[in-house]
PDB file of C-alpha atoms in Angstrom:
ATOM      1  CA  MET A   1     218.474 183.861 -29.937  1.00 51.00           C
ATOM      2  CA  ASN A   2     220.836 185.744 -27.603  1.00 49.00           C
ATOM      3  CA  LYS A   3     219.240 184.039 -24.631  1.00 49.00           C
ATOM      4  CA  GLU A   4     220.097 180.608 -26.095  1.00 50.00           C
ATOM      5  CA  VAL A   5     223.698 181.655 -26.692  1.00 39.00           C
ATOM      6  CA  ILE A   6     224.019 182.905 -23.111  1.00 41.00           C
ATOM      7  CA  VAL A   7     222.592 179.647 -21.711  1.00 38.00           C
ATOM      8  CA  PHE A   8     224.965 177.664 -23.921  1.00 36.00           C
ATOM      9  CA  LEU A   9     227.967 179.699 -22.742  1.00 35.00           C
ATOM     10  CA  ILE A  10     226.970 179.287 -19.106  1.00 40.00           C
ATOM     11  CA  LEU A  11     226.784 175.522 -19.568  1.00 37.00           C
ATOM     12  CA  ILE A  12     230.163 175.396 -21.308  1.00 37.00           C
ATOM     13  CA  LEU A  13     231.836 177.590 -18.704  1.00 37.00           C
ATOM     14  CA  GLY A  14     230.272 175.549 -15.926  1.00 41.00           C
ATOM     15  CA  ALA A  15     231.679 172.370 -17.437  1.00 40.00           C
ATOM     16  CA  CYS A  16     235.117 173.961 -17.730  1.00 41.00           C
ATOM     17  CA  ASP A  17     234.976 175.052 -14.123  1.00 39.00           C
ATOM     18  CA  GLN A  18     234.044 171.510 -13.041  1.00 40.00           C
ATOM     19  CA  ASN A  19     237.046 170.083 -14.870  1.00 40.00           C
ATOM     20  CA  ASN A  20     239.391 172.498 -13.115  1.00 39.00           C
ATOM     21  CA  SER A  21     237.938 171.715  -9.698  1.00 36.00           C
ATOM     22  CA  SER A  22     238.353 167.961 -10.230  1.00 39.00           C
ATOM     23  CA  LEU A  23     242.004 168.473 -11.170  1.00 44.00           C
ATOM     24  CA  GLU A  24     242.588 170.420  -7.977  1.00 51.00           C
ATOM     25  CA  LYS A  25     241.385 167.414  -5.969  1.00 71.00           C
ATOM     26  CA  ILE A  26     244.094 165.066  -7.284  1.00 74.00           C
ATOM     27  CA  PRO A  27     246.293 164.161  -4.302  1.00 78.00           C
ATOM     28  CA  THR A  28     249.875 165.399  -4.422  1.00 85.00           C
ATOM     29  CA  ASP A  29     251.147 163.826  -1.213  1.00 84.00           C
ATOM     30  CA  ARG A  30     251.682 160.266  -2.452  1.00 89.00           C
ATOM     31  CA  THR A  31     255.006 158.698  -1.454  1.00 94.00           C
ATOM     32  CA  ILE A  32     255.205 155.597  -3.680  1.00 96.00           C
ATOM     33  CA  GLY A  33     255.818 155.998  -7.394  1.00 95.00           C
ATOM     34  CA  VAL A  34     255.055 153.462 -10.086  1.00 96.00           C
ATOM     35  CA  VAL A  35     256.955 151.932 -13.019  1.00 96.00           C
ATOM     36  CA  GLY A  36     255.463 149.229 -15.210  1.00 94.00           C
ATOM     37  CA  CYS A  37     252.884 148.589 -17.899  1.00 92.00           C
ATOM     38  CA  SER A  38     249.130 148.814 -18.421  1.00 88.00           C
ATOM     39  CA  ASN A  39     248.525 146.009 -15.906  1.00 88.00           C
ATOM     40  CA  THR A  40     250.464 148.041 -13.349  1.00 91.00           C
ATOM     41  CA  PHE A  41     248.289 151.113 -13.799  1.00 86.00           C
ATOM     42  CA  GLN A  42     245.169 148.944 -13.633  1.00 86.00           C
ATOM     43  CA  SER A  43     246.434 147.545 -10.326  1.00 88.00           C
ATOM     44  CA  VAL A  44     247.119 151.054  -9.016  1.00 89.00           C
ATOM     45  CA  TYR A  45     243.648 152.153 -10.080  1.00 85.00           C
ATOM     46  CA  GLY A  46     242.142 149.188  -8.215  1.00 85.00           C
ATOM     47  CA  TYR A  47     244.350 149.944  -5.196  1.00 88.00           C
ATOM     48  CA  ARG A  48     242.912 153.442  -5.080  1.00 86.00           C
ATOM     49  CA  TRP A  49     239.338 152.154  -5.233  1.00 84.00           C
ATOM     50  CA  ALA A  50     240.126 149.769  -2.369  1.00 89.00           C
ATOM     51  CA  GLY A  51     241.101 152.761  -0.227  1.00 90.00           C
ATOM     52  CA  GLY A  52     244.859 152.810  -0.829  1.00 90.00           C
ATOM     53  CA  ASN A  53     246.454 156.234  -0.493  1.00 90.00           C
ATOM     54  CA  GLN A  54     250.234 155.855  -0.769  1.00 94.00           C
ATOM     55  CA  LEU A  55     250.716 154.921  -4.440  1.00 94.00           C
ATOM     56  CA  TRP A  56     250.518 157.656  -7.035  1.00 92.00           C
ATOM     57  CA  TYR A  57     246.986 158.622  -7.921  1.00 89.00           C
ATOM     58  CA  VAL A  58     245.974 157.320 -11.353  1.00 81.00           C
ATOM     59  CA  HIS A  59     242.902 158.920 -12.857  1.00 79.00           C
ATOM     60  CA  ARG A  60     240.676 156.826 -15.108  1.00 77.00           C
ATOM     61  CA  ASP A  61     241.594 159.069 -18.052  1.00 81.00           C
ATOM     62  CA  ASN A  62     245.274 158.191 -17.576  1.00 79.00           C
ATOM     63  CA  MET A  63     244.911 154.414 -17.387  1.00 74.00           C
ATOM     64  CA  HIS A  64     246.895 153.959 -20.600  1.00 84.00           C
ATOM     65  CA  ASP A  65     249.884 156.186 -19.764  1.00 86.00           C
ATOM     66  CA  TYR A  66     252.103 153.119 -19.313  1.00 87.00           C
ATOM     67  CA  ASP A  67     250.710 150.872 -22.078  1.00 89.00           C
ATOM     68  CA  SER A  68     253.480 148.650 -23.470  1.00 90.00           C
ATOM     69  CA  GLY A  69     255.771 149.686 -20.604  1.00 92.00           C
ATOM     70  CA  ALA A  70     257.861 146.529 -20.591  1.00 95.00           C
ATOM     71  CA  VAL A  71     261.261 146.390 -18.898  1.00 97.00           C
ATOM     72  CA  MET A  72     263.077 146.848 -22.239  1.00 96.00           C
ATOM     73  CA  GLN A  73     260.986 149.917 -23.086  1.00 95.00           C
ATOM     74  CA  TRP A  74     261.735 151.536 -19.719  1.00 96.00           C
ATOM     75  CA  ALA A  75     265.425 150.717 -20.201  1.00 96.00           C
ATOM     76  CA  ASN A  76     265.381 152.581 -23.532  1.00 92.00           C
ATOM     77  CA  ALA A  77     265.828 156.256 -22.654  1.00 80.00           C
ATOM     78  CA  GLU A  78     264.353 157.296 -26.011  1.00 80.00           C
ATOM     79  CA  GLN A  79     260.903 156.045 -25.012  1.00 81.00           C
ATOM     80  CA  ASN A  80     258.483 158.596 -23.541  1.00 88.00           C
ATOM     81  CA  PHE A  81     257.828 156.636 -20.349  1.00 92.00           C
ATOM     82  CA  TRP A  82     260.322 158.709 -18.356  1.00 95.00           C
ATOM     83  CA  GLU A  83     258.604 161.907 -19.441  1.00 94.00           C
ATOM     84  CA  THR A  84     255.322 160.540 -18.076  1.00 93.00           C
ATOM     85  CA  PHE A  85     257.053 159.322 -14.909  1.00 95.00           C
ATOM     86  CA  ASP A  86     258.582 162.770 -14.385  1.00 96.00           C
ATOM     87  CA  LYS A  87     255.155 164.421 -14.626  1.00 94.00           C
ATOM     88  CA  TYR A  88     253.814 162.144 -11.890  1.00 94.00           C
ATOM     89  CA  LEU A  89     256.955 162.725  -9.813  1.00 97.00           C
ATOM     90  CA  THR A  90     256.578 166.496 -10.136  1.00 96.00           C
ATOM     91  CA  THR A  91     252.980 166.160  -8.966  1.00 94.00           C
ATOM     92  CA  ASN A  92     254.116 164.012  -6.010  1.00 96.00           C
ATOM     93  CA  PRO A  93     257.368 165.574  -4.716  1.00 96.00           C
ATOM     94  CA  LYS A  94     257.321 163.496  -1.493  1.00 96.00           C
ATOM     95  CA  THR A  95     257.924 160.286  -3.456  1.00 98.00           C
ATOM     96  CA  SER A  96     260.638 158.219  -1.739  1.00 98.00           C
ATOM     97  CA  LYS A  97     259.759 154.697  -2.896  1.00 98.00           C
ATOM     98  CA  VAL A  98     258.873 153.141  -6.237  1.00 98.00           C
ATOM     99  CA  TRP A  99     256.953 149.988  -7.059  1.00 97.00           C
ATOM    100  CA  TRP A 100     258.266 148.482 -10.292  1.00 98.00           C
ATOM    101  CA  GLN A 101     256.118 145.741 -11.741  1.00 96.00           C
ATOM    102  CA  LEU A 102     258.265 143.804 -14.188  1.00 97.00           C
ATOM    103  CA  CYS A 103     256.290 143.382 -17.393  1.00 96.00           C
ATOM    104  CA  ILE A 104     258.132 141.216 -19.909  1.00 96.00           C
ATOM    105  CA  PRO A 105     256.650 140.168 -23.265  1.00 96.00           C
ATOM    106  CA  GLN A 106     257.493 136.608 -24.237  1.00 96.00           C
ATOM    107  CA  ASP A 107     259.650 137.785 -27.154  1.00 96.00           C
ATOM    108  CA  GLN A 108     261.747 139.828 -24.673  1.00 97.00           C
ATOM    109  CA  SER A 109     262.180 137.088 -22.059  1.00 95.00           C
ATOM    110  CA  HIS A 110     265.942 137.275 -22.721  1.00 96.00           C
ATOM    111  CA  VAL A 111     266.174 140.622 -20.886  1.00 97.00           C
ATOM    112  CA  THR A 112     269.153 140.671 -18.533  1.00 98.00           C
ATOM    113  CA  ALA A 113     269.553 142.085 -15.050  1.00 98.00           C
ATOM    114  CA  GLU A 114     272.172 144.454 -16.468  1.00 98.00           C
ATOM    115  CA  GLU A 115     269.655 145.848 -18.969  1.00 97.00           C
ATOM    116  CA  ALA A 116     267.065 146.203 -16.214  1.00 98.00           C
ATOM    117  CA  ALA A 117     269.619 147.991 -14.022  1.00 98.00           C
ATOM    118  CA  THR A 118     269.329 150.943 -16.417  1.00 97.00           C
ATOM    119  CA  VAL A 119     265.850 151.545 -14.997  1.00 98.00           C
ATOM    120  CA  ILE A 120     267.207 151.434 -11.453  1.00 98.00           C
ATOM    121  CA  GLN A 121     269.872 153.999 -12.375  1.00 97.00           C
ATOM    122  CA  GLU A 122     267.218 156.302 -13.846  1.00 97.00           C
ATOM    123  CA  LEU A 123     265.152 156.031 -10.659  1.00 98.00           C
ATOM    124  CA  ARG A 124     268.184 156.837  -8.505  1.00 98.00           C
ATOM    125  CA  LYS A 125     268.888 159.932 -10.618  1.00 97.00           C
ATOM    126  CA  ARG A 126     265.359 161.193 -10.124  1.00 98.00           C
ATOM    127  CA  ILE A 127     264.803 160.258  -6.467  1.00 98.00           C
ATOM    128  CA  PRO A 128     267.803 160.391  -4.106  1.00 96.00           C
ATOM    129  CA  ASN A 129     267.922 157.436  -1.673  1.00 97.00           C
ATOM    130  CA  VAL A 130     264.970 155.777  -3.400  1.00 98.00           C
ATOM    131  CA  GLN A 131     263.765 152.382  -2.206  1.00 98.00           C
ATOM    132  CA  ILE A 132     262.614 150.228  -5.125  1.00 98.00           C
ATOM    133  CA  TYR A 133     260.161 147.361  -4.753  1.00 98.00           C
ATOM    134  CA  VAL A 134     260.071 144.921  -7.671  1.00 98.00           C
ATOM    135  CA  SER A 135     257.478 142.318  -8.437  1.00 96.00           C
ATOM    136  CA  PRO A 136     256.615 140.190 -11.441  1.00 95.00           C
ATOM    137  CA  LEU A 137     253.415 140.522 -13.364  1.00 90.00           C
ATOM    138  CA  SER A 138     250.724 138.257 -11.932  1.00 87.00           C
ATOM    139  CA  ASP A 139     250.279 134.702 -13.125  1.00 85.00           C
ATOM    140  CA  PHE A 140     247.084 134.061 -15.077  1.00 84.00           C
ATOM    141  CA  PRO A 141     246.797 130.254 -14.732  1.00 82.00           C
ATOM    142  CA  ASP A 142     243.476 129.876 -16.571  1.00 83.00           C
ATOM    143  CA  TYR A 143     244.457 131.980 -19.568  1.00 80.00           C
ATOM    144  CA  PRO A 144     248.093 133.063 -19.833  1.00 83.00           C
ATOM    145  CA  CYS A 145     248.493 136.563 -21.191  1.00 83.00           C
ATOM    146  CA  GLU A 146     248.997 136.554 -24.953  1.00 88.00           C
ATOM    147  CA  ILE A 147     251.673 139.226 -24.673  1.00 89.00           C
ATOM    148  CA  THR A 148     253.804 137.836 -21.846  1.00 90.00           C
ATOM    149  CA  GLY A 149     253.037 134.176 -22.231  1.00 89.00           C
ATOM    150  CA  ILE A 150     254.377 131.921 -19.527  1.00 92.00           C
ATOM    151  CA  GLU A 151     257.972 132.767 -20.508  1.00 94.00           C
ATOM    152  CA  GLY A 152     257.615 136.467 -19.750  1.00 94.00           C
ATOM    153  CA  VAL A 153     256.019 135.948 -16.344  1.00 94.00           C
ATOM    154  CA  GLU A 154     258.615 133.347 -15.365  1.00 95.00           C
ATOM    155  CA  ARG A 155     261.445 135.650 -16.452  1.00 97.00           C
ATOM    156  CA  ALA A 156     259.900 138.478 -14.440  1.00 96.00           C
ATOM    157  CA  LYS A 157     259.934 136.245 -11.354  1.00 96.00           C
ATOM    158  CA  SER A 158     263.599 135.335 -11.759  1.00 97.00           C
ATOM    159  CA  LEU A 159     264.576 138.907 -12.696  1.00 98.00           C
ATOM    160  CA  ALA A 160     262.906 140.282  -9.563  1.00 98.00           C
ATOM    161  CA  ASN A 161     265.019 137.898  -7.470  1.00 97.00           C
ATOM    162  CA  GLU A 162     268.202 138.848  -9.340  1.00 98.00           C
ATOM    163  CA  LEU A 163     267.614 142.580  -8.904  1.00 98.00           C
ATOM    164  CA  ASP A 164     266.847 142.110  -5.205  1.00 98.00           C
ATOM    165  CA  GLU A 165     270.115 140.213  -4.715  1.00 98.00           C
ATOM    166  CA  MET A 166     272.223 142.658  -6.773  1.00 97.00           C
ATOM    167  CA  HIS A 167     271.089 145.979  -5.259  1.00 98.00           C
ATOM    168  CA  ASP A 168     270.841 147.113  -1.632  1.00 96.00           C
ATOM    169  CA  ASP A 169     268.006 149.529  -2.414  1.00 96.00           C
ATOM    170  CA  VAL A 170     265.870 146.996  -4.331  1.00 98.00           C
ATOM    171  CA  PHE A 171     263.433 144.740  -2.487  1.00 98.00           C
ATOM    172  CA  MET A 172     260.960 142.032  -3.488  1.00 96.00           C
ATOM    173  CA  GLY A 173     257.268 142.758  -3.352  1.00 91.00           C
ATOM    174  CA  PRO A 174     254.428 143.132  -3.455  1.00 92.00           C
ATOM    175  CA  ILE A 175     253.552 139.815  -5.060  1.00 87.00           C
ATOM    176  CA  LEU A 176     250.151 139.957  -6.731  1.00 86.00           C
ATOM    177  CA  GLY A 177     248.155 136.970  -7.877  1.00 83.00           C
ATOM    178  CA  PRO A 178     247.818 134.461  -9.232  1.00 84.00           C
ATOM    179  CA  LEU A 179     244.699 135.824 -10.848  1.00 81.00           C
ATOM    180  CA  TYR A 180     242.071 133.366 -12.016  1.00 83.00           C
ATOM    181  CA  SER A 181     239.468 134.085 -14.684  1.00 80.00           C
ATOM    182  CA  LYS A 182     236.676 134.396 -12.096  1.00 80.00           C
ATOM    183  CA  GLU A 183     238.599 137.275 -10.461  1.00 76.00           C
ATOM    184  CA  ILE A 184     239.215 139.413 -13.526  1.00 71.00           C
ATOM    185  CA  GLY A 185     237.141 140.938 -16.294  1.00 65.00           C
ATOM    186  CA  GLN A 186     237.403 140.471 -20.016  1.00 61.00           C
ATOM    187  CA  GLU A 187     240.413 141.996 -21.788  1.00 52.00           C
TER     188      GLU A 187
END
């Protein structure tokens, strides 16, 4: 009986040790932060698997950290997105740029550039001299997203242009998509 308990403890401790070693391997030298929604984190995860090494590292277990991270939610300081952002920023102190993918649900397609500027102000507070790259969520021509609809994606396109024109430290890009059904998996 004692032998079984010892074997069990060794297995448990070995598993714990493995978890710690995998955490130590998470890169901390990334220079481009991320703001957005679940699609954004999925893009970052794909970027990593394609060999990208400048955007913040997103582990599979953290894929849903930014779920529902629409522009209006980021603009609301009471949401917990900034807490999550700050954790990633602390892990990556060399961050000097941020990619902000503008996710806009169709029922929030009225969002203004002034409301979105709140997010820019928060980024400037956290990262001095930050360069911000904005892009809309990808088009999905075959099957528009049920959340954003066509209205949300179109507003994201126009909002990205407005923010680029209004702010010297905000730039367009990268533009992703359009994404066709043959290129993406099931939701």
